[in-house]
Coordinates of C-alpha atoms and ligand atoms in Angstrom, one line a residue:
M1 CA 78.1 -4.8 -5.3
L2 CA 74.8 -4.5 -6.9
D3 CA 74.7 -3.8 -10.6
I4 CA 72.2 -1.1 -10.7
K5 CA 70.6 -0.6 -14.0
I6 CA 69.2 3.1 -14.0
T7 CA 66.3 4.1 -16.4
K8 CA 65.7 7.9 -15.9
A9 CA 62.4 9.7 -16.4
E10 CA 61.7 11.4 -19.5
K11 CA 60.0 14.3 -17.7
L12 CA 61.0 15.4 -14.4
K13 CA 58.5 16.6 -11.8
E14 CA 58.2 20.4 -10.7
K15 CA 60.5 20.7 -7.6
P16 CA 58.3 21.9 -4.5
T17 CA 59.0 25.9 -4.6
D18 CA 58.0 26.4 -0.9
E19 CA 60.3 24.3 1.2
T20 CA 58.8 25.6 4.6
A21 CA 55.6 23.9 3.6
L22 CA 56.7 20.4 2.5
G23 CA 55.1 18.4 5.5
F24 CA 56.2 14.9 6.0
G25 CA 55.8 12.2 3.3
K26 CA 53.4 13.8 0.8
I27 CA 55.7 14.6 -2.1
F28 CA 57.8 11.9 -3.9
T29 CA 61.0 12.2 -5.9
D30 CA 61.2 11.2 -9.9
H31 CA 62.8 7.8 -9.4
M32 CA 62.6 4.7 -7.1
F33 CA 64.9 1.7 -6.3
L34 CA 63.7 -1.7 -7.2
M35 CA 65.1 -5.4 -6.7
D36 CA 63.1 -8.5 -6.8
Y37 CA 63.3 -11.6 -5.0
D38 CA 62.2 -14.8 -6.7
K39 CA 63.0 -18.5 -4.9
S40 CA 63.3 -20.0 -8.4
Y41 CA 66.3 -17.6 -9.0
G42 CA 70.1 -18.7 -8.0
G43 CA 72.3 -17.1 -5.7
T44 CA 70.6 -15.2 -3.0
H45 CA 67.6 -15.1 -4.8
W46 CA 67.6 -11.4 -5.2
H47 CA 67.9 -10.1 -8.6
N48 CA 67.4 -7.2 -11.2
P49 CA 68.4 -4.3 -9.0
R50 CA 67.4 -1.1 -10.9
I51 CA 66.4 2.7 -10.6
E52 CA 63.1 3.6 -12.7
P53 CA 60.7 6.3 -12.8
Y54 CA 58.8 6.6 -9.7
H55 CA 55.4 4.6 -10.6
P56 CA 52.5 2.7 -9.1
F57 CA 52.6 -1.2 -8.5
S58 CA 50.6 -3.6 -10.1
I59 CA 49.7 -6.4 -7.8
P60 CA 47.2 -9.2 -8.0
P61 CA 44.4 -9.0 -5.3
A62 CA 45.6 -12.2 -3.7
C63 CA 49.1 -10.7 -3.1
S64 CA 50.0 -12.0 0.3
V65 CA 51.1 -8.8 1.8
L66 CA 47.5 -7.4 1.5
H67 CA 46.2 -10.1 3.6
Y68 CA 48.9 -11.0 6.1
A69 CA 51.1 -8.3 6.3
Q70 CA 54.5 -9.9 5.7
E71 CA 56.3 -6.3 5.3
V72 CA 59.0 -4.3 6.8
F73 CA 60.4 -0.9 6.5
E74 CA 63.0 1.4 7.4
G75 CA 63.2 5.3 7.7
L76 CA 66.4 7.6 7.4
K77 CA 67.2 10.9 6.1
A78 CA 69.7 12.6 3.7
Y79 CA 71.0 15.9 4.8
R80 CA 72.5 18.9 2.8
T81 CA 75.3 20.6 4.5
A82 CA 76.4 24.0 4.2
D83 CA 79.3 23.4 2.0
G84 CA 76.8 21.3 -0.3
T85 CA 77.8 17.7 0.8
I86 CA 74.8 15.5 0.9
Q87 CA 75.3 13.0 3.5
L88 CA 73.5 10.1 5.5
F89 CA 73.6 9.4 9.3
R90 CA 74.7 5.9 10.2
P91 CA 72.8 4.2 7.5
E92 CA 74.6 0.7 8.0
C93 CA 72.4 0.8 11.4
N94 CA 69.5 1.1 9.3
A95 CA 70.7 -1.6 7.1
R96 CA 71.3 -4.1 10.1
R97 CA 68.0 -3.4 11.8
F98 CA 66.2 -4.0 8.3
Q99 CA 67.9 -7.4 8.3
D100 CA 66.7 -8.1 12.0
S101 CA 63.1 -7.0 11.0
C102 CA 63.3 -9.4 8.0
D103 CA 64.4 -12.1 10.0
R104 CA 61.4 -12.0 12.4
L105 CA 58.9 -11.5 9.3
S106 CA 60.7 -14.5 7.7
I107 CA 61.7 -12.2 4.7
P108 CA 64.8 -13.0 3.0
Q109 CA 67.6 -10.4 3.9
I110 CA 69.6 -7.7 1.9
E111 CA 73.2 -7.3 2.6
V112 CA 74.1 -4.4 4.5
D113 CA 76.6 -3.2 1.9
D114 CA 73.9 -3.7 -0.8
F115 CA 71.3 -1.8 0.9
V116 CA 73.8 1.1 1.7
Q117 CA 74.7 0.9 -1.9
A118 CA 71.1 1.0 -3.2
V119 CA 70.4 4.0 -0.7
K120 CA 73.4 6.1 -1.9
T121 CA 72.8 5.5 -5.6
L122 CA 69.1 6.5 -5.5
V123 CA 70.0 9.7 -3.4
E124 CA 72.8 10.7 -5.6
L125 CA 70.6 10.4 -8.6
E126 CA 68.0 12.8 -6.7
K127 CA 70.6 15.1 -5.3
D128 CA 68.7 18.0 -6.5
W129 CA 65.6 16.8 -4.4
V130 CA 67.5 17.2 -1.1
P131 CA 65.9 20.4 0.3
H132 CA 68.1 23.5 1.2
A133 CA 65.8 24.9 3.9
D134 CA 66.8 24.9 7.5
G135 CA 65.6 21.6 9.0
A136 CA 64.3 20.0 5.8
T137 CA 65.6 16.9 4.6
L138 CA 65.1 14.3 2.0
Y139 CA 63.4 11.2 3.8
I140 CA 64.4 7.9 2.8
R141 CA 61.8 5.0 3.2
P142 CA 63.2 1.5 2.1
F143 CA 60.7 -1.3 2.2
I144 CA 60.1 -5.0 1.4
F145 CA 56.9 -6.6 0.8
A146 CA 55.6 -10.4 0.0
T147 CA 54.2 -10.4 -3.6
M148 CA 53.2 -14.0 -3.8
E149 CA 49.7 -14.7 -5.4
Q150 CA 48.2 -17.0 -2.7
L151 CA 46.2 -17.1 0.2
G152 CA 47.7 -19.7 2.2
V153 CA 49.6 -18.5 5.2
H154 CA 53.1 -19.4 4.5
A155 CA 56.1 -17.3 3.9
S156 CA 55.9 -15.6 0.3
S157 CA 58.1 -17.1 -2.4
S158 CA 58.5 -13.6 -4.0
Y159 CA 59.2 -10.1 -2.7
T160 CA 59.8 -6.7 -3.9
F161 CA 62.5 -4.5 -2.2
C162 CA 61.8 -0.9 -3.2
I163 CA 63.1 2.7 -2.0
I164 CA 61.4 5.8 -2.3
L165 CA 62.3 9.3 -1.5
S166 CA 60.3 12.2 -0.1
P167 CA 61.5 15.7 0.5
S168 CA 60.3 16.7 4.1
G169 CA 59.9 19.7 6.0
A170 CA 61.5 20.7 9.4
Y171 CA 59.7 18.5 12.1
Y172 CA 59.4 21.6 14.2
A173 CA 57.9 24.6 12.1
T174 CA 58.2 26.9 15.4
G175 CA 61.0 25.6 17.2
L176 CA 60.9 22.6 19.5
A177 CA 57.6 22.9 20.9
P178 CA 57.2 20.3 23.8
V179 CA 53.9 17.8 23.3
R180 CA 51.4 16.4 25.6
I181 CA 51.5 12.4 25.9
Y182 CA 48.7 10.1 26.8
V183 CA 49.9 6.8 28.7
E184 CA 48.0 4.0 27.0
D185 CA 46.8 1.6 29.8
E186 CA 44.5 -0.6 27.8
Y187 CA 45.8 -1.5 24.4
I188 CA 49.6 -2.4 23.9
R189 CA 52.0 -2.3 21.2
A190 CA 54.5 -5.3 21.8
A191 CA 54.7 -8.4 24.3
P192 CA 57.5 -10.7 24.6
G193 CA 57.9 -13.1 21.7
L194 CA 56.0 -10.6 19.4
T195 CA 57.3 -8.3 16.8
G196 CA 57.9 -5.1 18.9
F197 CA 61.5 -4.9 17.7
A198 CA 60.9 -5.2 14.2
K199 CA 60.0 -2.1 12.0
C200 CA 57.0 -3.9 10.5
G201 CA 53.5 -2.0 9.0
G202 CA 51.6 -4.6 11.4
N203 CA 52.8 -2.8 14.5
Y204 CA 51.5 0.5 13.3
A205 CA 48.2 -0.8 12.1
A206 CA 47.6 -2.0 15.7
S207 CA 48.6 1.4 17.2
I208 CA 46.4 3.4 15.1
K209 CA 43.3 3.5 17.4
S210 CA 45.2 4.2 20.7
G211 CA 46.6 7.3 18.7
E212 CA 43.2 8.5 17.5
L213 CA 41.7 8.0 21.2
A214 CA 44.5 10.0 22.6
E215 CA 44.2 12.8 20.0
A216 CA 40.5 13.0 20.7
L217 CA 41.4 13.7 24.2
G218 CA 44.1 16.6 23.2
Y219 CA 47.0 14.5 23.2
S220 CA 49.5 14.2 20.4
Q221 CA 51.2 10.9 21.0
V222 CA 50.7 7.5 22.9
L223 CA 53.2 6.3 25.7
W224 CA 53.0 2.7 25.6
L225 CA 53.4 0.3 28.7
D226 CA 54.8 -3.1 28.5
G227 CA 52.4 -5.8 27.2
V228 CA 52.4 -8.2 30.2
E229 CA 51.8 -6.1 33.2
H230 CA 50.9 -2.6 31.9
K231 CA 53.4 -1.4 34.4
Y232 CA 56.8 -0.2 32.8
V233 CA 57.1 2.7 30.4
E234 CA 58.5 1.3 26.6
E235 CA 57.9 3.8 23.9
V236 CA 56.1 6.4 22.5
G237 CA 54.2 6.3 19.0
S238 CA 57.3 6.2 16.6
M239 CA 60.0 7.2 19.2
N240 CA 62.0 5.7 21.8
I241 CA 61.2 7.7 25.2
F242 CA 64.0 9.1 27.7
F243 CA 63.2 10.2 31.3
K244 CA 65.9 12.7 33.2
I245 CA 65.2 11.7 37.0
A246 CA 67.2 13.4 39.8
G247 CA 70.3 13.6 37.3
K248 CA 70.3 10.3 35.7
I249 CA 68.9 9.2 32.5
Y250 CA 66.4 6.3 32.0
T251 CA 65.2 4.6 28.9
A252 CA 63.6 1.2 28.3
P253 CA 65.9 -1.8 27.4
C254 CA 65.8 -3.3 23.8
T255 CA 64.6 -6.8 25.0
G256 CA 62.4 -7.4 22.2
T257 CA 59.4 -5.2 22.8
V258 CA 61.1 -2.0 22.0
L259 CA 62.3 -0.9 18.6
P260 CA 66.3 -0.4 18.8
G261 CA 66.2 3.2 17.5
V262 CA 69.3 4.6 15.8
T263 CA 68.6 8.0 17.5
R264 CA 68.2 6.0 20.8
R265 CA 71.6 4.5 20.7
S266 CA 73.2 7.6 19.5
I267 CA 71.8 9.6 22.3
I268 CA 72.9 7.2 24.8
E269 CA 76.3 7.3 23.6
L270 CA 76.3 11.0 23.8
C271 CA 74.8 11.2 27.3
K272 CA 77.6 8.7 28.5
D273 CA 80.2 11.0 26.9
W274 CA 78.9 13.9 28.9
G275 CA 79.3 11.9 32.2
Y276 CA 75.7 11.0 32.6
E277 CA 74.5 7.6 34.1
V278 CA 72.1 5.9 31.6
I279 CA 70.1 3.2 32.9
E280 CA 68.5 0.9 30.3
D281 CA 66.2 -1.0 32.6
K282 CA 62.7 -1.4 33.4
L283 CA 61.0 1.9 34.9
A284 CA 57.6 1.9 36.3
I285 CA 54.9 4.5 35.3
D286 CA 54.2 4.8 39.1
D287 CA 57.6 5.6 39.5
V288 CA 57.7 8.3 36.6
M289 CA 54.5 10.0 38.0
K290 CA 55.9 9.9 41.5
A291 CA 59.0 11.7 40.1
G292 CA 56.7 14.2 38.5
H293 CA 55.1 15.0 41.9
D294 CA 57.9 15.1 44.0
G295 CA 59.9 17.3 41.6
T296 CA 62.6 15.2 40.4
L297 CA 61.2 14.4 37.0
E298 CA 63.3 17.1 35.1
E299 CA 63.1 16.2 31.6
V300 CA 61.0 13.6 29.4
F301 CA 61.7 13.4 25.5
G302 CA 61.0 11.1 22.6
A303 CA 63.9 10.1 20.2
G304 CA 63.5 9.3 16.6
T305 CA 64.8 10.0 13.2
A306 CA 61.7 12.3 12.3
A307 CA 61.9 14.5 15.1
V308 CA 65.5 13.9 16.4
V309 CA 64.3 14.6 19.9
S310 CA 60.8 15.6 21.0
P311 CA 60.3 17.3 24.5
V312 CA 57.4 16.1 26.4
K313 CA 55.7 19.0 29.0
E314 CA 52.8 16.7 30.0
L315 CA 52.2 13.2 30.8
R316 CA 48.6 11.8 31.7
Y317 CA 48.2 8.3 33.3
E318 CA 44.8 7.2 34.2
N319 CA 43.3 10.1 36.1
D320 CA 46.7 11.7 37.0
T321 CA 48.7 14.3 35.5
V322 CA 52.3 15.6 35.7
M323 CA 53.7 18.7 34.2
I324 CA 57.4 18.6 33.4
G325 CA 59.7 21.4 33.8
D326 CA 58.2 24.8 33.1
G327 CA 56.6 23.6 30.0
H328 CA 59.7 24.6 27.9
I329 CA 62.5 22.4 26.2
G330 CA 65.0 21.0 29.0
A331 CA 68.7 22.0 28.9
L332 CA 69.8 18.3 28.1
T333 CA 66.9 17.8 25.5
Q334 CA 68.3 21.1 23.8
K335 CA 71.9 20.2 24.0
L336 CA 71.1 16.7 22.4
Y337 CA 69.0 18.5 19.6
D338 CA 71.9 20.8 18.9
T339 CA 74.5 18.1 18.9
M340 CA 72.8 15.6 16.8
T341 CA 71.3 18.2 14.3
G342 CA 74.8 19.6 14.2
I343 CA 76.4 16.4 13.3
Q344 CA 73.9 15.7 10.8
W345 CA 74.0 19.0 9.0
G346 CA 78.1 19.1 9.3
R347 CA 78.0 22.0 11.8
I348 CA 80.0 20.2 14.2
P349 CA 82.7 17.7 13.4
D350 CA 81.9 13.9 13.2
T351 CA 84.3 12.6 15.7
K352 CA 82.2 9.5 15.9
N353 CA 82.4 8.3 12.3
W354 CA 78.4 8.6 12.2
I355 CA 78.4 10.3 8.8
T356 CA 78.3 9.0 5.3
P357 CA 78.8 11.2 2.4
V358 CA 76.8 10.7 -0.6
C359 CA 78.3 13.3 -3.2
K360 CA 78.6 16.9 -3.7
A361 CA 75.7 18.8 -4.8
Ligands
PLP401 C1 61.6 3.8 13.9 C2 60.9 3.8 15.3 C3 61.7 4.3 16.3 C4 62.8 5.2 16.1 O1 64.0 4.8 15.4 P1 65.2 5.7 14.8 O2 66.1 4.7 14.1 O3 65.8 6.4 15.9 O4 64.3 6.5 13.8 C5 61.2 4.1 17.6 N1 60.0 3.4 17.7 C6 59.4 2.8 16.9 C7 58.3 2.0 17.0 C8 59.9 3.0 15.2 O5 59.2 2.4 14.4

């Protein structure tokens, strides 16, 4: 158990009045959680867990994260149910993944219970910031960064663990609009032995250029191929990706180059419950395009916390394009969306024990 010291803001910010215009990650609440790590401290070296008014950091120009990107993050949401409960979806999965990310980046880990306690304590304090509008949530962003003032390439001897909260709008303003996806055949996101499975800023820094190139061609996301043969599908932007081909569900295996999504594993469980065969194995982009042309590519969707599921209506690979279904969301994609959001917002009983209540609003 962390002994969290709370210092409240003297003056609270105005809450946004139009919850349909929140966007994503642009507004932040009144408070933030902080905890420090110093090698010179005893025990786990983590100390001083506290909640303070949201404020900027003051860091030295030689702060190591600015030079060598020793940083990891997480992303989850708090939901407001119809009966006024504020709740989280599988936060211990994020806590464990945070530990795995830390391990890969040589960052000292946070205990799973401490992570969940910190998130719950901050969300409860900020419960009035959890939006009421349909589909809107309080996005939770935990992160750790290296703070040592030194330019040598070593693990830092000090870190800051921080959690900030951002009320965010429904991902789909006008229903689940299917997106067009560009298959990236030159740049890669991950390769065996690298950091693909970790949620670290460096992975994203390296992906921005591809995103820009795809956008210039009118595509909203990039589909990454494996980093060795540029042949097998891996994931899309900040989502895992699923293909329904001739009745079976395919998604890339989490063997080091793919981010193990909480949404991904939840969707796999649901699909198996519903009797689908789910194949977590290599799937060649050539086979996907072939299925697109012979009519067996029934549905394609991305899966991640932000969008839950994101239906795909078009794939472009080199000079070939396939359209998926009739351009509308597929039946399975819709059912997954309804089930996942139903559980998250308490409209469907939580038979899987995926929900962690925080408080009554
Ligand atoms: C966060 C993330 C996902 C999705 O993970 P969820 O836990 O479902 O939100 C997928 N791919 C990448 C690269 C990510 O960073």
